[in-house]
PDB file of C-alpha atoms and ligand atoms in Angstrom:
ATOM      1  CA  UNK A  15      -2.614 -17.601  18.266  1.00  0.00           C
ATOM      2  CA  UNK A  16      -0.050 -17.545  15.595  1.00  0.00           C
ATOM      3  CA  UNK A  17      -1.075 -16.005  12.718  1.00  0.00           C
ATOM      4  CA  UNK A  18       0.692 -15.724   8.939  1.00  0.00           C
ATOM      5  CA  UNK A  19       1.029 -12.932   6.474  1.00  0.00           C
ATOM      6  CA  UNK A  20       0.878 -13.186   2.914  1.00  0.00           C
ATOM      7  CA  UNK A  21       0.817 -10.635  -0.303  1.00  0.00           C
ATOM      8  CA  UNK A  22       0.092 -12.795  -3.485  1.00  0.00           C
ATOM      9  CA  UNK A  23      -1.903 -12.456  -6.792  1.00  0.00           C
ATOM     10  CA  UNK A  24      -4.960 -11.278  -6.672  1.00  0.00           C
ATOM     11  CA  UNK A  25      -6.937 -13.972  -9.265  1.00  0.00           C
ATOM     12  CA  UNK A  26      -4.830 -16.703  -7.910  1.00  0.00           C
ATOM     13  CA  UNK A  27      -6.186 -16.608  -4.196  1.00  0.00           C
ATOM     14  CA  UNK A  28      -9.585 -15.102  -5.038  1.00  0.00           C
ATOM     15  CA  UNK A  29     -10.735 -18.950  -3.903  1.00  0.00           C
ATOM     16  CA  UNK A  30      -8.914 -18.710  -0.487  1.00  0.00           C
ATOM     17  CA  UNK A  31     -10.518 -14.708   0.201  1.00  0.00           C
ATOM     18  CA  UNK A  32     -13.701 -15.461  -1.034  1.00  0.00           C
ATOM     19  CA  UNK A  33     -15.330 -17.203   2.224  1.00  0.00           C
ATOM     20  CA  UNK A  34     -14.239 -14.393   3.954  1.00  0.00           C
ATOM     21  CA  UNK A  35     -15.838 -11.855   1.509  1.00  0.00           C
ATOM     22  CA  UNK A  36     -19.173 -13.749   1.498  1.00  0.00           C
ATOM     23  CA  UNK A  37     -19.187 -13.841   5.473  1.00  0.00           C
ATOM     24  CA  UNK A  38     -18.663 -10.900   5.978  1.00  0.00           C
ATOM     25  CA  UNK A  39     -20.661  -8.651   2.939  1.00  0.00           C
ATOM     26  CA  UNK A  40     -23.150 -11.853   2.404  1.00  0.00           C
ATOM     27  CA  UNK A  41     -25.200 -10.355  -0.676  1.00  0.00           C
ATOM     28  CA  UNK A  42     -28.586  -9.129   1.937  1.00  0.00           C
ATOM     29  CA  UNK A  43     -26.294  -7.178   3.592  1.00  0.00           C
ATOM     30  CA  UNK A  44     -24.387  -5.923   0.343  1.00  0.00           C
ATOM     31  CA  UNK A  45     -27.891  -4.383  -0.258  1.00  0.00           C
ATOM     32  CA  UNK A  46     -27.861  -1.923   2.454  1.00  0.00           C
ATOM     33  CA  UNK A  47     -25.006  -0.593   2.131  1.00  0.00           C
ATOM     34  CA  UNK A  48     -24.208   2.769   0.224  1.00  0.00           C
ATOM     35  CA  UNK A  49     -22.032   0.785  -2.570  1.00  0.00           C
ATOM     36  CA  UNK A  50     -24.675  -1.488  -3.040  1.00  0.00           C
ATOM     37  CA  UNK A  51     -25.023  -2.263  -7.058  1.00  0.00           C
ATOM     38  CA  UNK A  52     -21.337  -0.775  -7.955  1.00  0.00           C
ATOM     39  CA  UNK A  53     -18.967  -2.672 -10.072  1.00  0.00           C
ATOM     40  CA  UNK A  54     -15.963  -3.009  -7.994  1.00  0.00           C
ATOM     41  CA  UNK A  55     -12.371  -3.908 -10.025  1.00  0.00           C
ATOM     42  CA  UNK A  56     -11.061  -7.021  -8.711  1.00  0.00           C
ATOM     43  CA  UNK A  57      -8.127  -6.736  -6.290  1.00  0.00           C
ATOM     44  CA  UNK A  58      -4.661  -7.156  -8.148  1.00  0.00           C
ATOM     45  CA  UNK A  59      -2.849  -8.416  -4.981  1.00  0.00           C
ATOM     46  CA  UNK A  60      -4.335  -9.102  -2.221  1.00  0.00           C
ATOM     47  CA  UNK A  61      -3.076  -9.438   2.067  1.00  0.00           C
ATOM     48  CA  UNK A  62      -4.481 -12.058   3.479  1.00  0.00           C
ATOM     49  CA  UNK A  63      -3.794 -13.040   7.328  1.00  0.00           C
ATOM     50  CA  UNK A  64      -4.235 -16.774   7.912  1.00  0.00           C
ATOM     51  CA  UNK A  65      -4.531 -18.307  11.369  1.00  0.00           C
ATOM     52  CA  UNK A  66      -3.640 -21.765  12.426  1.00  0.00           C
ATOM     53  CA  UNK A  67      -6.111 -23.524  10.828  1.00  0.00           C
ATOM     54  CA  UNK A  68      -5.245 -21.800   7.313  1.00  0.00           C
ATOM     55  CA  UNK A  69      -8.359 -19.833   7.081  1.00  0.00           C
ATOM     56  CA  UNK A  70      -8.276 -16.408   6.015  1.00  0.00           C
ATOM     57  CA  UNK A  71      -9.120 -13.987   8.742  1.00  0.00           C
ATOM     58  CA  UNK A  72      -8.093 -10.338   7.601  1.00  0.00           C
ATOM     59  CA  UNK A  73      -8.011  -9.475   3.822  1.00  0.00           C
ATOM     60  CA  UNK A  74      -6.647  -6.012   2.044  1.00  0.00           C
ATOM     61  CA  UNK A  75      -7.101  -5.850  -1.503  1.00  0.00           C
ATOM     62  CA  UNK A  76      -4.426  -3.929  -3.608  1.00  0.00           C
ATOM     63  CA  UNK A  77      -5.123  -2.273  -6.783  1.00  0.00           C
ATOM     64  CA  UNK A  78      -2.546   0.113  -9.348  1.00  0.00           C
ATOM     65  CA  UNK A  79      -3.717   2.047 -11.562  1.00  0.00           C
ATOM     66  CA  UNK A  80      -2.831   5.195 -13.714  1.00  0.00           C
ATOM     67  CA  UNK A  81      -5.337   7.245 -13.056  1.00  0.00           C
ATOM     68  CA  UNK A  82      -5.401  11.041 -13.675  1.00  0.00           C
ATOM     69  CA  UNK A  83      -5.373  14.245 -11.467  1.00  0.00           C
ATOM     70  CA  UNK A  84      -6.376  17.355 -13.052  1.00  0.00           C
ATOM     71  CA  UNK A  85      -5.839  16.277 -16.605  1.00  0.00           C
ATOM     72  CA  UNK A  86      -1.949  14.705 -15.092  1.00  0.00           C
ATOM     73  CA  UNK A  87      -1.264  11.077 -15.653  1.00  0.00           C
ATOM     74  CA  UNK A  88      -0.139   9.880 -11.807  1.00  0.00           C
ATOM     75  CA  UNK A  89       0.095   6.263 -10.435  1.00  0.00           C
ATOM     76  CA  UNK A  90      -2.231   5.260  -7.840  1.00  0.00           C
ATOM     77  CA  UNK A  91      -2.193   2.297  -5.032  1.00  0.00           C
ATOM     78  CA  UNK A  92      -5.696   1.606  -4.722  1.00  0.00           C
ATOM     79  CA  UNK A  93      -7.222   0.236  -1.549  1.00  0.00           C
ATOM     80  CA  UNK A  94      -9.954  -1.782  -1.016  1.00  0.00           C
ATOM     81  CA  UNK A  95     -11.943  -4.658   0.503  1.00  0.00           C
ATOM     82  CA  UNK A  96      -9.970  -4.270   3.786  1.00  0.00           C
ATOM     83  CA  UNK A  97     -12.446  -7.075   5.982  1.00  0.00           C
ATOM     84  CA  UNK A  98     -11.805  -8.601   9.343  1.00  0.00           C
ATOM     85  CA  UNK A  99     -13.710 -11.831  10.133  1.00  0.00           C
ATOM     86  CA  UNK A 100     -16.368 -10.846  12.997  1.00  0.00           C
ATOM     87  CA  UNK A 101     -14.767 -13.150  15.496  1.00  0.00           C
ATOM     88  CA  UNK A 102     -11.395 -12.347  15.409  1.00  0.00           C
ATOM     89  CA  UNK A 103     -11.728  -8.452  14.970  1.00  0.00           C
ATOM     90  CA  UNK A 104     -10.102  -5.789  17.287  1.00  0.00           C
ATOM     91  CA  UNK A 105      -6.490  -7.591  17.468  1.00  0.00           C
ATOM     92  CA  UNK A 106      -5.131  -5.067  15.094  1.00  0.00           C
ATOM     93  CA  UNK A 107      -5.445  -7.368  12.264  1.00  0.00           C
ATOM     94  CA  UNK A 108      -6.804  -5.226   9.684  1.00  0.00           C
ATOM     95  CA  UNK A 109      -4.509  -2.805  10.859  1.00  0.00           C
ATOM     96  CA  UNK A 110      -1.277  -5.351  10.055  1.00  0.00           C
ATOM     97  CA  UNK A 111      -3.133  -6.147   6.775  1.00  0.00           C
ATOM     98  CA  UNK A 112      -2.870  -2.342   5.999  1.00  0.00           C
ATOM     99  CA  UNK A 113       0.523  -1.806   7.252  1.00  0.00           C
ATOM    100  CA  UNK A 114       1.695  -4.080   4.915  1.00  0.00           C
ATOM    101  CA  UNK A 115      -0.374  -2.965   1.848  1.00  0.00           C
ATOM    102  CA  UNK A 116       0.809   0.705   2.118  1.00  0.00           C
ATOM    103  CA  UNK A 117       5.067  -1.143   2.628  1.00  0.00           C
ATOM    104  CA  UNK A 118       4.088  -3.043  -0.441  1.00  0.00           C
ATOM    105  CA  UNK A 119       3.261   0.789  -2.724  1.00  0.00           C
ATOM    106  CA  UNK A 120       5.962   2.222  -0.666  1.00  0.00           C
ATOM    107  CA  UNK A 121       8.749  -0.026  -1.776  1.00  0.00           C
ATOM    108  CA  UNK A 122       7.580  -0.037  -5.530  1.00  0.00           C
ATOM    109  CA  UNK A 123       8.629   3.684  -5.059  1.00  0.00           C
ATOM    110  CA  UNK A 124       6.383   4.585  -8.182  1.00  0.00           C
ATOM    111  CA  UNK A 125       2.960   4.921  -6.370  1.00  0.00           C
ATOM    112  CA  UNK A 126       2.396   9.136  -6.423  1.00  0.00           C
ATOM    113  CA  UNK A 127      -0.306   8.244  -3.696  1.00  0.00           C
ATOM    114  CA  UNK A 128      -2.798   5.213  -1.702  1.00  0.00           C
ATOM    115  CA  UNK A 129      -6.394   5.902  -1.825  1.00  0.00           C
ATOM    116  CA  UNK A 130      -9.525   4.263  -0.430  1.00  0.00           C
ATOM    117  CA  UNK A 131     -13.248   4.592  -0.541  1.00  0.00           C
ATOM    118  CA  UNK A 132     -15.072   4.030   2.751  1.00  0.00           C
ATOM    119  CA  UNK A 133     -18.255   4.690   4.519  1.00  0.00           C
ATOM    120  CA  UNK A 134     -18.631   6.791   7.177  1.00  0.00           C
ATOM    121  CA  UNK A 135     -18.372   4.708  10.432  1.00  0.00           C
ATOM    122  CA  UNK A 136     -14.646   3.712   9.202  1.00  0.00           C
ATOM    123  CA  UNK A 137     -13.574   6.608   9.017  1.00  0.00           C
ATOM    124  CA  UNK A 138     -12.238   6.929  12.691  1.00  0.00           C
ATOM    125  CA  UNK A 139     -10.633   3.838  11.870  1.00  0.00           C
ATOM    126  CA  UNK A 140      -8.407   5.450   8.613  1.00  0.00           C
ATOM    127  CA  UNK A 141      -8.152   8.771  10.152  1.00  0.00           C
ATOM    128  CA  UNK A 142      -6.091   7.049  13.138  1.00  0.00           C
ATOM    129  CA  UNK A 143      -3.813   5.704  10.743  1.00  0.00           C
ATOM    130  CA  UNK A 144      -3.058   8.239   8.614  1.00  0.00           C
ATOM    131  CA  UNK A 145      -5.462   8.164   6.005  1.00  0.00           C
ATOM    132  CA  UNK A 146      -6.825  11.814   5.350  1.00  0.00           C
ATOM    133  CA  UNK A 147      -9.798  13.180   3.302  1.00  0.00           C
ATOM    134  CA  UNK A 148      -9.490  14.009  -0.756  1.00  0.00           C
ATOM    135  CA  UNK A 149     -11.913  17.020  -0.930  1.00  0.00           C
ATOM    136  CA  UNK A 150     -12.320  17.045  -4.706  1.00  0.00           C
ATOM    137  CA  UNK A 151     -14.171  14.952  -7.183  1.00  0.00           C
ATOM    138  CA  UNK A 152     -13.950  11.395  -7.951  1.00  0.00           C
ATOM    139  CA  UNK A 153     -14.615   9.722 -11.392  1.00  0.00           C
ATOM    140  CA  UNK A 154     -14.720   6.230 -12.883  1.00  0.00           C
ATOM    141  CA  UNK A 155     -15.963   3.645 -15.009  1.00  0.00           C
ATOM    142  CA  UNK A 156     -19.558   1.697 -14.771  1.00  0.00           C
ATOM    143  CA  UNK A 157     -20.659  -0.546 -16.994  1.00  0.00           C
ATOM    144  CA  UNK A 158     -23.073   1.821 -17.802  1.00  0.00           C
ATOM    145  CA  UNK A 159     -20.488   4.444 -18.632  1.00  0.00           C
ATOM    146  CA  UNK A 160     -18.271   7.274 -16.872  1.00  0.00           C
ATOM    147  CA  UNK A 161     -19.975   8.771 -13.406  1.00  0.00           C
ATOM    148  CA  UNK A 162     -18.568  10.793 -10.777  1.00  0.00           C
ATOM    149  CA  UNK A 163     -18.685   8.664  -7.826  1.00  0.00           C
ATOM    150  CA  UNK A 164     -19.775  10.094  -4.876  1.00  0.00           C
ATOM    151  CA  UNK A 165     -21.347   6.514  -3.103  1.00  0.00           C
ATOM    152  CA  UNK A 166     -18.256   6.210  -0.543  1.00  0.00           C
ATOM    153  CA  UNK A 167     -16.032   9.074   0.312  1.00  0.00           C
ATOM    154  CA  UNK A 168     -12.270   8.884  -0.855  1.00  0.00           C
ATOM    155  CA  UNK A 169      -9.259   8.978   1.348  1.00  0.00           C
ATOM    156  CA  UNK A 170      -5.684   9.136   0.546  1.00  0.00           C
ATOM    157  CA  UNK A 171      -2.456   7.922   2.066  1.00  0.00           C
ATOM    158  CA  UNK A 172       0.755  10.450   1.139  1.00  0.00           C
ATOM    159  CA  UNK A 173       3.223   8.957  -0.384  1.00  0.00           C
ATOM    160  CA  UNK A 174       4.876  11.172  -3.083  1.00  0.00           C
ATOM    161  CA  UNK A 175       2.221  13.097  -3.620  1.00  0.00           C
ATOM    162  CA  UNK A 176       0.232  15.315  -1.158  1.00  0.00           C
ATOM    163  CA  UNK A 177      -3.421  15.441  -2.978  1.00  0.00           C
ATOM    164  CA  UNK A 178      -6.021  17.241  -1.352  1.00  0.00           C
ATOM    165  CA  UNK A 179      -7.846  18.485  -3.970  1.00  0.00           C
ATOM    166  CA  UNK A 180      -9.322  18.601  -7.628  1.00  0.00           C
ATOM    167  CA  UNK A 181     -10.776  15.668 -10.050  1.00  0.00           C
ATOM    168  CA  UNK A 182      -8.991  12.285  -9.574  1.00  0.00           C
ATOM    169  CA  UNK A 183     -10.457  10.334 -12.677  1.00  0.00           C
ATOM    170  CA  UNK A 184      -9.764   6.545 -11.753  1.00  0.00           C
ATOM    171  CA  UNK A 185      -9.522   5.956 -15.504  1.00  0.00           C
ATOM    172  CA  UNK A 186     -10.948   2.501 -14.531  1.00  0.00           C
ATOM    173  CA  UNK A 187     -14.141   0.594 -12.430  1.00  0.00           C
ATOM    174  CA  UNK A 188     -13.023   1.974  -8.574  1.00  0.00           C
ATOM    175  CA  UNK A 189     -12.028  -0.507  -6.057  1.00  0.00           C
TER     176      UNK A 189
HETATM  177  C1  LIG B  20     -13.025  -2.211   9.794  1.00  0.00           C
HETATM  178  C2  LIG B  20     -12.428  -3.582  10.083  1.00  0.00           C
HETATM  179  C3  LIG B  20     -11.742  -4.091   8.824  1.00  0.00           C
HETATM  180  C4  LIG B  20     -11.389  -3.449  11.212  1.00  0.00           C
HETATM  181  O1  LIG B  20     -10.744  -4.706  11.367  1.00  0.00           O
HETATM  182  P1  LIG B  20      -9.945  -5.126  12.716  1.00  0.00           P
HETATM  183  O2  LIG B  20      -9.077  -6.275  12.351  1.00  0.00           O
HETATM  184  O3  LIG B  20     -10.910  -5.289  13.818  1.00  0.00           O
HETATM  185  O4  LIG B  20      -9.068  -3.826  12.925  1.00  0.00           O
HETATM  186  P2  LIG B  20      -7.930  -3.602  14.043  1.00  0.00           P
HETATM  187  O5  LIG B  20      -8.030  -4.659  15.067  1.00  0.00           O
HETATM  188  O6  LIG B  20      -6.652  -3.392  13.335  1.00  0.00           O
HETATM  189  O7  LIG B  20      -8.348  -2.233  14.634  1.00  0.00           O
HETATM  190  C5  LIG B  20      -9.658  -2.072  15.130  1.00  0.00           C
HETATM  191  C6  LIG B  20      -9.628  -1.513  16.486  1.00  0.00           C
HETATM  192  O8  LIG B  20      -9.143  -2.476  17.383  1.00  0.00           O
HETATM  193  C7  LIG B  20      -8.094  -1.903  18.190  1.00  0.00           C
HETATM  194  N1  LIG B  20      -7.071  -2.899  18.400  1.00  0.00           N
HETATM  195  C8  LIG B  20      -5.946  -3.071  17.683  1.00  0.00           C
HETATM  196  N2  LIG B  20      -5.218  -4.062  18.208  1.00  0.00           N
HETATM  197  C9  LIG B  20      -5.904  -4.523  19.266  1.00  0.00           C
HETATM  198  C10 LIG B  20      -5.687  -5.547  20.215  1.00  0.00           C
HETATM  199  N3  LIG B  20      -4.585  -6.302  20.168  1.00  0.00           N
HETATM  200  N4  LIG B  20      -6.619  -5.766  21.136  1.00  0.00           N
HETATM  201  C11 LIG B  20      -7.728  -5.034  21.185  1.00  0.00           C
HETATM  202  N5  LIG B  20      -7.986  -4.035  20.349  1.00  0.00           N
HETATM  203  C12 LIG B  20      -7.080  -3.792  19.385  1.00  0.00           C
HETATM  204  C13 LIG B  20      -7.543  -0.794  17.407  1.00  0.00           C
HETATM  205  O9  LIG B  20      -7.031   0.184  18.262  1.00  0.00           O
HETATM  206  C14 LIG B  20      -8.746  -0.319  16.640  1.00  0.00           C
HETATM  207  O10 LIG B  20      -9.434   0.623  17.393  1.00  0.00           O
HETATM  208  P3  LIG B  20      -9.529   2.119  16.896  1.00  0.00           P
HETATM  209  O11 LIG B  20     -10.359   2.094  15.660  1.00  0.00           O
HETATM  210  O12 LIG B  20     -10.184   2.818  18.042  1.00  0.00           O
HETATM  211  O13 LIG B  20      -8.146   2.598  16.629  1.00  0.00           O
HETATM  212  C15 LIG B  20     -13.501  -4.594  10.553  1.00  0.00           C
HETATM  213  O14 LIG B  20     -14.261  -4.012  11.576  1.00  0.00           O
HETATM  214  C16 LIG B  20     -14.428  -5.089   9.444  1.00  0.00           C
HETATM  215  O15 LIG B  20     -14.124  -6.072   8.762  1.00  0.00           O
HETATM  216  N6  LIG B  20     -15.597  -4.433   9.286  1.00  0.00           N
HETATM  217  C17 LIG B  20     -16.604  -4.846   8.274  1.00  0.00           C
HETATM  218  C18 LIG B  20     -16.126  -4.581   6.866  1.00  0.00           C
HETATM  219  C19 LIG B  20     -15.795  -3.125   6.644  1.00  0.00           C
HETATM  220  O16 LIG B  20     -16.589  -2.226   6.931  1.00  0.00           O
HETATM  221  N7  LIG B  20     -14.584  -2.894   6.103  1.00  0.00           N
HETATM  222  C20 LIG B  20     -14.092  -1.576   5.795  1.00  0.00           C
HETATM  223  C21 LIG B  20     -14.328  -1.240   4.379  1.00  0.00           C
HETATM  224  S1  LIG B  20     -13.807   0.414   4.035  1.00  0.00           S
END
Protein backbone atom coordinates (compact mmCIF):
# COMPACT_ATOMS: atom_id res chain seq x y z
CA UNK A 1 0.00 0.00 0.00
CA UNK A 2 1.25 3.39 -0.79
CA UNK A 3 0.87 5.64 1.76
CA UNK A 4 1.44 9.78 1.91
CA UNK A 5 2.96 12.06 4.47
CA UNK A 6 1.86 15.35 5.32
CA UNK A 7 2.75 18.20 8.14
CA UNK A 8 0.07 21.03 7.82
CA UNK A 9 -1.89 23.41 10.17
CA UNK A 10 -3.27 22.16 12.87
CA UNK A 11 -7.06 24.03 12.74
CA UNK A 12 -7.05 23.65 9.06
CA UNK A 13 -7.09 19.69 8.95
CA UNK A 14 -8.72 19.21 12.36
CA UNK A 15 -11.82 17.95 9.87
CA UNK A 16 -9.57 15.38 8.03
CA UNK A 17 -7.92 13.96 11.81
CA UNK A 18 -10.97 14.04 13.51
CA UNK A 19 -12.53 10.51 12.31
CA UNK A 20 -9.50 9.13 13.29
CA UNK A 21 -9.53 10.72 16.82
CA UNK A 22 -13.17 9.66 17.42
CA UNK A 23 -12.32 5.95 16.29
CA UNK A 24 -9.88 5.51 18.04
CA UNK A 25 -10.53 7.53 21.75
CA UNK A 26 -14.55 7.32 21.00
CA UNK A 27 -15.73 9.40 24.20
CA UNK A 28 -16.74 5.71 26.46
CA UNK A 29 -13.43 4.86 26.09
CA UNK A 30 -11.99 8.50 26.75
CA UNK A 31 -13.62 7.76 30.19
CA UNK A 32 -11.34 5.10 31.28
CA UNK A 33 -8.50 6.34 30.64
CA UNK A 34 -6.15 8.22 33.19
CA UNK A 35 -6.55 11.70 31.13
CA UNK A 36 -10.05 11.33 31.16
CA UNK A 37 -11.74 15.01 31.87
CA UNK A 38 -8.33 17.06 30.99
CA UNK A 39 -8.38 19.97 28.71
CA UNK A 40 -5.98 19.10 26.08
CA UNK A 41 -4.47 22.31 23.78
CA UNK A 42 -5.29 21.70 20.30
CA UNK A 43 -2.45 20.46 18.08
CA UNK A 44 -0.68 23.43 16.17
CA UNK A 45 0.52 21.17 13.28
CA UNK A 46 -0.36 18.11 12.92
CA UNK A 47 1.31 14.56 10.75
CA UNK A 48 -1.09 12.88 9.26
CA UNK A 49 -0.36 9.57 7.07
CA UNK A 50 -3.01 9.07 4.39
CA UNK A 51 -3.43 5.81 2.49
CA UNK A 52 -4.83 5.32 -0.93
CA UNK A 53 -8.13 6.04 -0.32
CA UNK A 54 -7.19 9.54 1.39
CA UNK A 55 -8.17 8.56 4.82
CA UNK A 56 -6.09 9.40 7.62
CA UNK A 57 -4.47 6.43 9.21
CA UNK A 58 -1.59 7.67 11.63
CA UNK A 59 -1.83 11.19 13.24
CA UNK A 60 1.02 13.15 15.49
CA UNK A 61 -0.02 16.29 16.84
CA UNK A 62 2.67 19.10 17.23
CA UNK A 63 2.53 21.74 19.74
CA UNK A 64 5.36 24.92 20.66
CA UNK A 65 5.28 26.47 23.41
CA UNK A 66 7.50 28.63 25.81
CA UNK A 67 7.21 27.03 28.69
CA UNK A 68 9.53 27.39 31.74
CA UNK A 69 12.18 25.17 33.53
CA UNK A 70 13.15 26.13 36.89
CA UNK A 71 12.00 29.70 36.71
CA UNK A 72 14.09 29.73 32.78
CA UNK A 73 12.05 30.69 29.79
CA UNK A 74 12.96 27.55 27.18
CA UNK A 75 11.05 26.54 23.96
CA UNK A 76 9.33 23.35 23.92
CA UNK A 77 8.05 20.89 20.92
CA UNK A 78 5.16 19.41 22.44
CA UNK A 79 3.90 15.98 21.48
CA UNK A 80 0.74 14.62 21.48
CA UNK A 81 -2.23 12.66 20.12
CA UNK A 82 0.20 10.26 18.34
CA UNK A 83 -2.92 7.48 17.14
CA UNK A 84 -2.69 4.65 14.71
CA UNK A 85 -6.00 3.41 13.23
CA UNK A 86 -6.58 -0.26 14.80
CA UNK A 87 -6.38 -1.91 11.44
CA UNK A 88 -3.46 -0.69 10.02
CA UNK A 89 -1.23 -0.60 13.26
CA UNK A 90 2.22 -2.33 13.64
CA UNK A 91 3.66 -1.14 10.06
CA UNK A 92 5.75 1.43 11.77
CA UNK A 93 3.35 4.08 10.99
CA UNK A 94 3.19 5.91 14.12
CA UNK A 95 6.70 5.49 14.22
CA UNK A 96 7.14 7.51 10.58
CA UNK A 97 4.53 9.96 11.99
CA UNK A 98 7.05 10.58 14.89
CA UNK A 99 10.12 10.57 12.90
CA UNK A 100 8.92 13.29 11.11
CA UNK A 101 7.47 15.37 14.03
CA UNK A 102 10.80 15.34 15.99
CA UNK A 103 12.74 16.46 11.89
CA UNK A 104 10.07 19.08 11.88
CA UNK A 105 11.48 20.73 15.87
CA UNK A 106 14.84 19.68 14.75
CA UNK A 107 15.09 21.81 11.68
CA UNK A 108 13.37 24.91 13.39
CA UNK A 109 16.69 24.64 15.42
CA UNK A 110 14.96 26.73 18.29
CA UNK A 111 13.15 23.81 20.13
CA UNK A 112 15.52 23.45 23.64
CA UNK A 113 13.63 19.99 23.87
CA UNK A 114 10.31 17.41 22.58
CA UNK A 115 8.17 16.23 25.30
CA UNK A 116 5.17 13.91 25.59
CA UNK A 117 2.71 12.69 28.12
CA UNK A 118 1.79 9.00 27.92
CA UNK A 119 0.36 6.20 29.87
CA UNK A 120 2.10 3.47 30.95
CA UNK A 121 1.66 0.63 28.36
CA UNK A 122 3.38 3.14 25.69
CA UNK A 123 6.02 3.54 27.26
CA UNK A 124 8.03 0.55 25.70
CA UNK A 125 6.95 2.05 22.64
CA UNK A 126 8.85 5.79 23.37
CA UNK A 127 11.58 4.27 25.29
CA UNK A 128 12.61 2.29 21.95
CA UNK A 129 12.79 5.40 20.21
CA UNK A 130 14.51 7.52 22.22
CA UNK A 131 12.14 9.12 24.32
CA UNK A 132 13.43 9.06 28.06
CA UNK A 133 11.73 9.86 31.43
CA UNK A 134 11.56 13.72 32.96
CA UNK A 135 11.78 12.88 36.73
CA UNK A 136 10.63 16.26 38.01
CA UNK A 137 7.35 18.04 38.23
CA UNK A 138 4.98 19.02 35.64
CA UNK A 139 2.61 22.09 35.71
CA UNK A 140 -0.12 23.63 33.56
CA UNK A 141 -3.21 25.31 32.95
CA UNK A 142 -7.01 23.93 33.60
CA UNK A 143 -9.79 25.74 33.19
CA UNK A 144 -10.14 25.52 36.64
CA UNK A 145 -6.75 27.07 37.26
CA UNK A 146 -2.89 26.06 37.57
CA UNK A 147 -2.32 22.14 38.79
CA UNK A 148 0.63 20.07 38.74
CA UNK A 149 -0.18 17.38 36.42
CA UNK A 150 0.67 14.17 37.36
CA UNK A 151 -2.40 12.14 35.15
CA UNK A 152 0.20 10.85 32.37
CA UNK A 153 3.87 10.68 32.94
CA UNK A 154 6.17 13.10 30.83
CA UNK A 155 8.89 12.10 28.49
CA UNK A 156 11.36 14.09 26.66
CA UNK A 157 13.22 13.87 23.38
CA UNK A 158 16.97 15.73 23.58
CA UNK A 159 17.39 18.10 21.38
CA UNK A 160 19.41 21.09 22.77
CA UNK A 161 18.66 20.56 25.96
CA UNK A 162 19.28 17.44 28.16
CA UNK A 163 16.33 17.85 30.96
CA UNK A 164 16.03 15.33 33.44
CA UNK A 165 14.95 17.07 36.18
CA UNK A 166 13.12 19.97 38.15
CA UNK A 167 9.59 21.87 37.48
CA UNK A 168 8.74 22.23 33.74
CA UNK A 169 5.68 24.72 34.00
CA UNK A 170 3.89 24.29 30.49
CA UNK A 171 2.81 27.92 30.92
CA UNK A 172 -0.27 26.69 28.93
CA UNK A 173 -3.32 23.70 28.87
CA UNK A 174 -0.72 20.42 28.19
CA UNK A 175 -1.07 18.54 25.05
C1 LIG B 1 0.76 3.46 20.11
C2 LIG B 1 0.35 3.47 18.64
C3 LIG B 1 0.22 4.92 18.19
C4 LIG B 1 1.44 2.78 17.81
O1 LIG B 1 1.11 2.92 16.44
P1 LIG B 1 1.72 1.96 15.28
O2 LIG B 1 1.49 2.67 13.99
O3 LIG B 1 1.17 0.60 15.44
O4 LIG B 1 3.25 2.01 15.66
P2 LIG B 1 4.47 1.35 14.84
O5 LIG B 1 3.94 0.41 13.83
O6 LIG B 1 5.36 2.45 14.42
O7 LIG B 1 5.21 0.58 15.96
C5 LIG B 1 4.50 -0.35 16.74
C6 LIG B 1 5.20 -1.64 16.78
O8 LIG B 1 5.12 -2.26 15.52
C7 LIG B 1 6.43 -2.67 15.10
N1 LIG B 1 6.56 -2.46 13.68
C8 LIG B 1 7.08 -1.38 13.06
N2 LIG B 1 7.07 -1.57 11.73
C9 LIG B 1 6.52 -2.77 11.52
C10 LIG B 1 6.22 -3.53 10.37
N3 LIG B 1 6.49 -3.06 9.15
N4 LIG B 1 5.62 -4.71 10.52
C11 LIG B 1 5.32 -5.18 11.72
N5 LIG B 1 5.60 -4.54 12.85
C12 LIG B 1 6.19 -3.33 12.75
C13 LIG B 1 7.38 -1.80 15.81
O9 LIG B 1 8.59 -2.47 16.00
C14 LIG B 1 6.66 -1.53 17.10
O10 LIG B 1 6.96 -2.53 18.01
P3 LIG B 1 7.77 -2.18 19.33
O11 LIG B 1 6.87 -1.31 20.14
O12 LIG B 1 8.02 -3.51 19.94
O13 LIG B 1 9.01 -1.47 18.92
C15 LIG B 1 -0.97 2.71 18.41
O14 LIG B 1 -0.90 1.46 19.03
C16 LIG B 1 -2.22 3.45 18.90
O15 LIG B 1 -2.81 4.24 18.16
N6 LIG B 1 -2.66 3.15 20.14
C17 LIG B 1 -3.88 3.77 20.71
C18 LIG B 1 -3.69 5.23 21.00
C19 LIG B 1 -2.55 5.48 21.95
O16 LIG B 1 -2.45 4.89 23.03
N7 LIG B 1 -1.65 6.40 21.54
C20 LIG B 1 -0.50 6.79 22.31
C21 LIG B 1 -0.78 8.02 23.08
S1 LIG B 1 0.61 8.44 24.10
Amino acid sequence: MSIEIDIVNGDASWKDAKPLFEAVWPPHVVATLPWAGIAFAHAELRVLVRDELDDVICHVGIHRRDVTWNGRKLRAGGIGGVLTREDQRGRGYATIALNAAIRTLKDEASTDFALLFCEPKNVPFYAARGWTPFEGEIFAEQPSGRIRFTAIAPYVYDLRRKLRQGTIDLCGLPW
